[in-house]
Amino acid sequence: MYKFDAGKIQVGISGCLLGQKVRFDGGHKRSDFCTEELARLVDFVPVCPEMAIGLSSPRPSIRLVQRDADVLAITANGQDVTAPLRDYGRQLVGRLGYLSGYILCAKSPSCGMERVRVYHASGEGCEKSGVGVYAAELMRSHPLLPVEEDGRLNDPLIRENFITRLYAYHDWQSLVHQGITPARLIDFHSRYKYLLLAHHRSSYLRLGQLLSDLSAEPEHKARHYIEGLMAALARQASRSNHTNVLQHLQGYFKQQLNSRQRQELAHTIHQYQDGLLPLLAPITLLRHYLAEYPNEYLQRQVYLNPHPETLRLRYGI
Ligand code: SF4
């Protein structure tokens, strides 16, 4: 029986992405990023819903088919497996609250997160408008859970965004596990301020306001807070928002840096702003000055270290 563990991040994943030979054609869809990079940092929990409902590998392929108002999962030999997939999803996802994220196999009628082909009942033509039957149950029952697809994770911005959300959500789950108090909630928010500002300025202002008075309904506010935080982090942090945050952080060193150092930092931030350097460059310089001139508030900012360096996520953005 799996349960939440503050010391390790557990991530659900479509089994075929880990190299398990569970696909309809007897093969797999191994993801190099998941198996070679992410697997060093997280514990994967593989699930193949089609195998779990008793289908074999190989097996007849499944399609989503529009029949009147319903979208059904139909095998190539005409079997309707919608109900077994949905029922399996419903009973399993209720037990997945310990996961901090989920990686789904794209385009699958069971696992696809979005844009899955839905065929017309006539068999002629399709729309890329569906969601896999299992994936739909997962996302409905865990709306805050960071979820991504294997193909989309090849995009550096989407990958960085997903991993940022994964680590933030695990951090939040650890807080919940420890027990939320007003002081811990304020402390959590203070660590996330600059990350929030980079992703969505109005959420940064609104969530700060939400926590300004925790004398009444702290649990209710905590729930609104994490909903707002996860929604804000799901937005891409733009280059101009990052630049704004970097300039804020630069201000903390006004007194300590000499004129050459100040110019170097400002120049590096401008080069990032102009797309000539990756985000890692100004962040590295800021971390360097932070080591030289310690500031406890800044050292605790998640923005400066949102995920492990070994993933090299800020090299490409
Ligand atoms: S996409 Fe999902 S259902 Fe299909 S083989 Fe992979 S894990 Fe199984």
Short mmCIF file of C-alpha atoms in Angstrom, two decimals, residues 1 65 132 178 181 218 252 296 300 314:
data_model
loop_
_atom_site.label_atom_id
_atom_site.label_comp_id
_atom_site.label_asym_id
_atom_site.label_seq_id
_atom_site.Cartn_x
_atom_site.Cartn_y
_atom_site.Cartn_z
CA MET A 1 0.00 0.00 0.00
CA VAL A 65 -16.07 6.82 -30.85
CA GLY A 132 -8.68 9.23 -22.43
CA GLN A 178 2.86 18.05 8.86
CA THR A 181 -1.17 26.21 10.93
CA PRO A 218 -7.73 29.21 8.04
CA TYR A 252 18.54 43.35 -2.48
CA GLU A 296 17.93 34.57 4.85
CA ARG A 300 14.58 30.57 1.20
CA ARG A 314 16.91 26.48 -16.88
#
